[in-house]
Short mmCIF file of C-alpha atoms (C1' of nucleotides) in Angstrom, two decimals:
data_model
loop_
_atom_site.label_atom_id
_atom_site.label_comp_id
_atom_site.label_asym_id
_atom_site.label_seq_id
_atom_site.Cartn_x
_atom_site.Cartn_y
_atom_site.Cartn_z
CA MET A 1 0.00 0.00 0.00
CA VAL A 2 2.89 2.25 0.83
CA ALA A 3 4.35 1.59 -2.59
CA LEU A 4 1.04 2.54 -4.15
CA ARG A 5 0.87 5.89 -2.39
CA ALA A 6 4.53 6.55 -3.06
CA SER A 7 3.88 6.19 -6.77
CA GLY A 8 1.05 8.69 -6.70
CA ARG A 9 -1.66 6.04 -7.13
CA ARG A 10 -4.59 5.71 -4.80
CA VAL A 11 -5.42 2.99 -2.38
CA SER A 12 -8.93 2.03 -3.42
CA ALA A 13 -11.21 -0.76 -2.32
CA ALA A 14 -10.73 -2.55 -5.63
CA ARG A 15 -6.96 -2.52 -5.21
CA ARG A 16 -7.22 -3.76 -1.66
CA LEU A 17 -9.36 -6.60 -2.91
CA VAL A 18 -6.71 -7.65 -5.42
CA LEU A 19 -3.83 -7.51 -2.97
CA GLU A 20 -5.75 -9.26 -0.20
CA ALA A 21 -6.80 -12.05 -2.54
CA LEU A 22 -3.23 -12.57 -3.68
CA TYR A 23 -1.80 -12.50 -0.17
CA ALA A 24 -4.41 -14.89 1.15
CA ALA A 25 -4.00 -17.42 -1.67
CA ASP A 26 -1.43 -20.18 -1.62
CA GLU A 27 -1.90 -20.74 -5.33
CA PRO A 28 -1.65 -18.22 -8.15
CA LEU A 29 -5.08 -16.87 -9.11
CA SER A 30 -6.74 -15.93 -12.38
CA ALA A 31 -8.18 -12.45 -12.82
CA GLU A 32 -11.62 -13.97 -12.62
CA GLN A 33 -10.88 -15.67 -9.32
CA ILE A 34 -9.54 -12.42 -7.95
CA ALA A 35 -12.65 -10.57 -9.02
CA GLY A 36 -14.50 -13.09 -6.89
CA GLY A 37 -16.69 -14.27 -9.73
CA LEU A 38 -15.92 -17.96 -9.62
CA ASP A 39 -17.83 -20.66 -7.73
CA GLY A 40 -21.08 -18.99 -8.74
CA ARG A 41 -20.29 -16.04 -6.50
CA VAL A 42 -21.16 -12.54 -7.57
CA PRO A 43 -18.03 -10.63 -8.59
CA ARG A 44 -16.99 -8.08 -6.01
CA SER A 45 -15.10 -6.04 -8.54
CA ASP A 46 -15.32 -5.66 -12.28
CA LEU A 47 -13.03 -7.88 -14.33
CA ALA A 48 -11.76 -4.92 -16.32
CA SER A 49 -10.79 -3.17 -13.11
CA VAL A 50 -9.05 -6.24 -11.85
CA TYR A 51 -6.98 -6.41 -15.03
CA ARG A 52 -6.16 -2.72 -14.82
CA ASN A 53 -5.13 -3.04 -11.21
CA LEU A 54 -3.09 -6.13 -11.81
CA GLU A 55 -1.21 -4.27 -14.50
CA THR A 56 -0.61 -1.31 -12.20
CA LEU A 57 0.54 -3.52 -9.34
CA GLU A 58 2.73 -5.54 -11.64
CA ARG A 59 4.39 -2.41 -12.94
CA LEU A 60 5.11 -1.42 -9.34
CA GLY A 61 6.68 -4.79 -8.73
CA LEU A 62 4.08 -5.93 -6.21
CA VAL A 63 2.56 -8.61 -8.41
CA GLN A 64 3.74 -10.99 -11.10
CA HIS A 65 2.03 -13.47 -13.35
CA VAL A 66 2.72 -16.87 -14.88
CA HIS A 67 1.30 -18.79 -17.82
CA LEU A 68 1.11 -22.40 -16.79
CA GLY A 69 -0.50 -23.55 -20.00
CA HIS A 70 -2.91 -22.28 -22.64
CA GLY A 71 -5.48 -20.88 -20.24
CA ALA A 72 -5.72 -17.57 -18.47
CA GLY A 73 -2.68 -15.97 -16.88
CA LEU A 74 -2.30 -16.58 -13.17
CA TYR A 75 -1.29 -13.88 -10.75
CA MET A 76 0.58 -13.97 -7.49
CA ARG A 77 2.33 -11.55 -5.19
CA ALA A 78 5.92 -10.82 -6.13
CA GLY A 79 8.77 -10.97 -3.70
CA GLY A 80 8.60 -13.09 -0.57
CA GLY A 81 5.91 -15.58 -1.47
CA ALA A 82 6.72 -16.06 -5.13
CA ARG A 83 7.37 -19.53 -6.42
CA GLU A 84 8.61 -21.02 -9.64
CA TYR A 85 6.82 -23.67 -11.59
CA LEU A 86 7.40 -27.04 -13.19
CA VAL A 87 4.62 -28.51 -15.27
CA CYS A 88 4.37 -31.98 -16.70
CA ASP A 89 3.55 -32.19 -20.38
CA SER A 90 2.07 -35.61 -20.00
CA CYS A 91 -0.04 -35.72 -16.84
CA GLY A 92 -0.48 -31.96 -16.57
CA ALA A 93 0.54 -31.87 -12.93
CA HIS A 94 2.24 -28.71 -11.86
CA ARG A 95 4.47 -28.31 -8.91
CA THR A 96 6.05 -25.26 -7.35
CA VAL A 97 9.55 -24.97 -6.06
CA GLU A 98 11.21 -22.32 -3.96
CA PRO A 99 13.24 -20.00 -6.13
CA HIS A 100 16.55 -21.18 -4.72
CA ALA A 101 15.84 -24.72 -5.91
CA LEU A 102 16.70 -23.44 -9.37
CA ASP A 103 19.82 -21.54 -8.43
CA GLY A 104 22.12 -24.23 -9.79
CA VAL A 105 20.23 -24.30 -13.05
CA ARG A 106 20.40 -20.53 -13.32
CA ARG A 107 24.11 -20.62 -12.66
CA LEU A 108 24.65 -23.16 -15.41
CA ILE A 109 22.56 -21.18 -17.88
CA ARG A 110 24.58 -18.09 -17.08
CA ALA A 111 27.81 -20.00 -17.65
CA ASP A 112 26.69 -21.80 -20.81
CA LEU A 113 24.60 -19.15 -22.48
CA GLY A 114 25.22 -15.82 -20.83
CA TYR A 115 21.63 -15.46 -19.70
CA GLU A 116 20.31 -14.45 -16.32
CA ALA A 117 17.34 -16.82 -16.42
CA ARG A 118 14.06 -16.32 -14.60
CA PHE A 119 11.48 -19.04 -14.42
CA SER A 120 8.79 -16.82 -13.05
CA HIS A 121 6.88 -15.96 -16.22
CA PHE A 122 6.84 -19.32 -17.94
CA PRO A 123 7.24 -22.62 -16.15
CA ILE A 124 9.75 -25.29 -16.95
CA VAL A 125 7.81 -27.79 -19.06
CA GLY A 126 8.80 -31.40 -19.29
CA LEU A 127 8.01 -34.85 -18.04
CA CYS A 128 7.76 -35.47 -14.33
CA ARG A 129 9.65 -38.45 -12.97
CA GLU A 130 6.66 -40.78 -13.14
CA CYS A 131 5.66 -39.92 -16.69
CA ALA A 132 9.24 -40.05 -17.90
CA ALA A 133 9.56 -43.54 -16.43
CA HIS A 134 6.36 -44.75 -18.07
CA ARG A 135 6.80 -43.28 -21.47
CA GLY A 136 10.47 -42.64 -21.94
CA GLY A 137 11.53 -39.61 -23.92
CA GLY A 138 8.00 -39.04 -25.16
CA MET B 1 3.24 -36.37 -46.32
CA VAL B 2 3.87 -40.03 -45.82
CA ALA B 3 3.02 -39.65 -42.15
CA LEU B 4 -0.23 -37.98 -43.12
CA ARG B 5 -1.30 -40.80 -45.42
CA ALA B 6 -0.19 -43.40 -42.91
CA SER B 7 -2.52 -41.88 -40.35
CA GLY B 8 -5.49 -42.01 -42.68
CA ARG B 9 -5.54 -38.26 -43.28
CA ARG B 10 -5.51 -36.74 -46.70
CA VAL B 11 -2.83 -34.72 -48.40
CA SER B 12 -4.70 -31.58 -49.38
CA ALA B 13 -3.54 -28.32 -50.88
CA ALA B 14 -4.15 -26.53 -47.58
CA ARG B 15 -1.95 -28.99 -45.73
CA ARG B 16 0.79 -28.70 -48.32
CA LEU B 17 0.66 -24.95 -47.89
CA VAL B 18 1.19 -25.23 -44.14
CA LEU B 19 4.06 -27.68 -44.39
CA GLU B 20 5.76 -25.81 -47.20
CA ALA B 21 5.54 -22.53 -45.31
CA LEU B 22 7.07 -24.08 -42.22
CA TYR B 23 9.84 -25.82 -44.11
CA ALA B 24 10.73 -22.70 -46.06
CA ALA B 25 10.80 -20.41 -43.01
CA ASP B 26 13.86 -19.94 -40.86
CA GLU B 27 11.75 -18.38 -38.14
CA PRO B 28 8.68 -19.79 -36.44
CA LEU B 29 5.48 -18.47 -38.03
CA SER B 30 2.10 -17.42 -36.71
CA ALA B 31 -1.04 -19.04 -38.09
CA GLU B 32 -1.80 -15.81 -39.87
CA GLN B 33 1.58 -15.73 -41.57
CA ILE B 34 1.12 -19.32 -42.65
CA ALA B 35 -2.28 -18.55 -44.11
CA GLY B 36 -0.44 -16.00 -46.22
CA GLY B 37 -2.56 -13.13 -45.00
CA LEU B 38 0.16 -10.85 -43.71
CA ASP B 39 1.95 -8.08 -45.62
CA GLY B 40 -1.36 -7.10 -47.18
CA ARG B 41 -1.42 -10.31 -49.18
CA VAL B 42 -4.67 -12.15 -49.72
CA PRO B 43 -4.78 -15.29 -47.58
CA ARG B 44 -4.29 -18.43 -49.58
CA SER B 45 -6.04 -20.57 -47.04
CA ASP B 46 -8.60 -19.85 -44.38
CA LEU B 47 -7.25 -19.15 -40.90
CA ALA B 48 -9.58 -21.71 -39.36
CA SER B 49 -8.24 -24.35 -41.70
CA VAL B 50 -4.69 -23.39 -40.89
CA TYR B 51 -5.39 -23.82 -37.19
CA ARG B 52 -7.10 -27.13 -37.80
CA ASN B 53 -4.22 -28.35 -39.89
CA LEU B 54 -1.62 -27.16 -37.46
CA GLU B 55 -3.38 -29.11 -34.76
CA THR B 56 -3.49 -32.23 -36.91
CA LEU B 57 0.14 -31.92 -37.89
CA GLU B 58 1.16 -31.25 -34.32
CA ARG B 59 -0.66 -34.33 -33.14
CA LEU B 60 1.24 -36.32 -35.75
CA GLY B 61 4.50 -34.92 -34.45
CA LEU B 62 5.34 -33.02 -37.63
CA VAL B 63 4.88 -29.57 -36.16
CA GLN B 64 5.34 -27.90 -32.81
CA HIS B 65 4.62 -24.46 -31.45
CA VAL B 66 6.14 -21.98 -29.01
CA HIS B 67 4.85 -18.98 -27.11
CA LEU B 68 7.56 -16.40 -27.14
CA GLY B 69 5.53 -13.77 -25.36
CA HIS B 70 1.93 -12.64 -25.06
CA GLY B 71 1.13 -12.66 -28.75
CA ALA B 72 0.01 -15.43 -31.04
CA GLY B 73 1.57 -18.85 -30.86
CA LEU B 74 4.35 -19.50 -33.36
CA TYR B 75 4.65 -22.71 -35.31
CA MET B 76 7.64 -24.53 -36.69
CA ARG B 77 8.46 -27.95 -38.04
CA ALA B 78 9.31 -30.51 -35.42
CA GLY B 79 12.35 -32.72 -35.59
CA GLY B 80 15.40 -31.75 -37.58
CA GLY B 81 14.96 -28.02 -37.84
CA ALA B 82 13.50 -27.34 -34.41
CA ARG B 83 15.23 -24.86 -32.17
CA GLU B 84 14.86 -23.76 -28.61
CA TYR B 85 14.43 -20.18 -27.51
CA LEU B 86 15.86 -17.67 -25.12
CA VAL B 87 14.09 -14.35 -24.79
CA CYS B 88 15.27 -11.26 -23.00
CA ASP B 89 12.79 -9.71 -20.60
CA SER B 90 14.37 -6.33 -20.93
CA CYS B 91 15.21 -5.70 -24.58
CA GLY B 92 12.81 -8.29 -25.96
CA ALA B 93 15.41 -9.85 -28.20
CA HIS B 94 14.99 -13.53 -28.78
CA ARG B 95 17.66 -15.90 -29.81
CA THR B 96 17.51 -19.53 -30.84
CA VAL B 97 19.90 -22.25 -29.84
CA GLU B 98 20.37 -25.74 -31.13
CA PRO B 99 18.67 -28.25 -28.84
CA HIS B 100 21.94 -29.75 -27.68
CA ALA B 101 23.08 -26.40 -26.32
CA LEU B 102 20.68 -27.06 -23.45
CA ASP B 103 21.68 -30.64 -22.81
CA GLY B 104 23.73 -29.74 -19.76
CA VAL B 105 20.87 -27.72 -18.32
CA ARG B 106 18.47 -30.58 -18.94
CA ARG B 107 20.83 -32.97 -17.23
CA LEU B 108 21.06 -30.75 -14.18
CA ILE B 109 17.30 -30.33 -13.98
CA ARG B 110 16.91 -34.09 -14.15
CA ALA B 111 19.43 -34.53 -11.34
CA ASP B 112 18.12 -31.72 -9.13
CA LEU B 113 14.39 -31.98 -9.71
CA GLY B 114 13.62 -35.27 -11.41
CA TYR B 115 12.21 -33.59 -14.48
CA GLU B 116 12.88 -34.34 -18.11
CA ALA B 117 12.76 -30.70 -19.23
CA ARG B 118 11.83 -29.49 -22.69
CA PHE B 119 12.30 -25.92 -23.69
CA SER B 120 10.33 -26.23 -26.87
CA HIS B 121 6.95 -24.94 -25.76
CA PHE B 122 7.99 -21.99 -23.65
CA PRO B 123 11.28 -20.17 -24.00
CA ILE B 124 13.76 -19.54 -21.26
CA VAL B 125 13.06 -15.98 -20.17
CA GLY B 126 15.67 -13.82 -18.55
CA LEU B 127 18.13 -11.07 -19.13
CA CYS B 128 20.58 -11.33 -21.96
CA ARG B 129 24.21 -10.61 -21.18
CA GLU B 130 23.99 -6.96 -22.24
CA CYS B 131 20.85 -6.14 -20.30
CA ALA B 132 22.09 -8.00 -17.23
CA ALA B 133 25.27 -5.93 -17.33
CA HIS B 134 23.36 -2.65 -17.65
CA ARG B 135 20.67 -3.22 -15.11
CA GLY B 136 21.91 -5.85 -12.73
CA GLY B 137 19.40 -8.33 -11.33
CA GLY B 138 16.44 -6.30 -12.63
"C1'" DA C 1 -19.13 -43.25 -53.25
"C1'" DT C 2 -17.77 -41.83 -48.95
"C1'" DA C 3 -15.39 -39.93 -45.39
"C1'" DC C 4 -12.24 -36.41 -44.72
"C1'" DT C 5 -11.61 -31.25 -45.59
"C1'" DT C 6 -12.41 -26.66 -46.67
"C1'" DG C 7 -14.25 -21.89 -46.40
"C1'" DC C 8 -17.26 -18.89 -44.22
"C1'" DA C 9 -19.69 -17.21 -40.31
"C1'" DA C 10 -20.46 -17.14 -35.80
"C1'" DA C 11 -19.00 -18.44 -31.05
"C1'" DT C 12 -15.60 -18.47 -27.33
"C1'" DG C 13 -12.16 -17.00 -23.94
"C1'" DA C 14 -8.87 -13.72 -22.38
"C1'" DT C 15 -7.77 -9.19 -22.14
"C1'" DT C 16 -8.20 -4.24 -23.42
"C1'" DT C 17 -10.37 0.22 -24.18
"C1'" DG C 18 -13.79 4.24 -24.14
"C1'" DC C 19 -16.52 6.81 -21.41
"C1'" DC C 20 -18.75 8.91 -17.70
"C1'" DA C 21 -19.90 8.80 -12.97
"C1'" DG C 22 -17.70 8.09 -8.36
"C1'" DT C 23 -14.06 8.78 -4.82
"C1'" DG C 24 -9.43 9.17 -2.44
"C1'" DT C 25 -6.31 12.82 -1.16
"C1'" DA D 1 -11.64 20.58 -6.23
"C1'" DC D 2 -9.39 17.46 -9.31
"C1'" DA D 3 -7.01 13.87 -10.97
"C1'" DC D 4 -7.18 9.16 -10.35
"C1'" DT D 5 -10.50 5.07 -10.46
"C1'" DG D 6 -14.37 2.02 -10.94
"C1'" DG D 7 -18.16 -0.06 -13.43
"C1'" DC D 8 -20.31 -1.19 -17.66
"C1'" DA D 9 -20.46 -1.97 -22.53
"C1'" DA D 10 -18.22 -2.65 -26.53
"C1'" DA D 11 -13.92 -3.71 -28.98
"C1'" DT D 12 -9.92 -6.58 -29.96
"C1'" DC D 13 -7.01 -10.72 -30.55
"C1'" DA D 14 -6.18 -15.49 -30.80
"C1'" DT D 15 -8.38 -19.61 -31.45
"C1'" DT D 16 -12.38 -22.81 -31.91
"C1'" DT D 17 -16.65 -24.68 -33.70
"C1'" DG D 18 -20.94 -25.59 -36.74
"C1'" DC D 19 -22.26 -26.50 -41.13
"C1'" DA D 20 -22.97 -27.10 -45.99
"C1'" DA D 21 -20.28 -27.66 -50.15
"C1'" DG D 22 -15.89 -29.61 -52.18
"C1'" DT D 23 -12.36 -33.19 -52.91
"C1'" DA D 24 -8.80 -36.91 -52.13
"C1'" DT D 25 -8.73 -41.74 -52.22
#
DNA sequence: ATACTTGCAAATGATTTGCCAGTGT
DNA sequence: ACACTGGCAAATCATTTGCAAGTAT
């Protein structure tokens, strides 16, 4: 909230709603879930406003989003609670890992390719151990 | 084409168009580019048909697609000519690498996380060497 | 001849934009 | 008071689907 005020933006009810939803969730949420419109509930904020606010908050570095597959983007708080994702191409399962679990991988990518890799926007896609065992290379 | 016939599908002009476009291109193409409708040209095949054919060809393993950012999916031939992608979050540049350039990374991911990673559907996103040098961690 | 395919139109899903009324500071 | 915001409707973009007519085998 401080960051919002500092940037000259206002702290409105709709923005509170977005931030509270993201801080309460232990999974990344779609814009529609954040609006409150899923599970047959009546949306507590307009979808368009949610998207606008997510964009604002993302620009301020308070929020980030991932694309786990072909569906809607999923939003989560940035910083402390952020996770990185692995999704299985075969069974569709997705699993989160703490950022430091990928530190070695990032280091190797930096050494091999000169890239400072982030796995926060797109997940690492592949075969999980079980599916790889069952189907081999795919 | 052989694979098409073998699967009971037909070899139509529209399918030839898709495959020829993908084999001729040295960059992955959007469905719209494949249809021929970009650059003010008149499409030579309907977009819906292109999408249907891309899906068919992808299911047969002849084609694959990537999402380099938020825009349309980009299609390329699978197998021999396929590349993997690195995109820079900061300058937007994207660069392709031969699949084996990521073998070491894949090996490490297998060892650390038990995943058989593929970087063919989503790129590795991060900061390229230049942007990392200019802006640090981001 | 028959099942697979196409083009065209309309539907869908996600996200964005225009506009005017409402509200935080 | 005034610029920033929210809600609502309509627009946009990428992709999918229904259907009748066309075509590869």
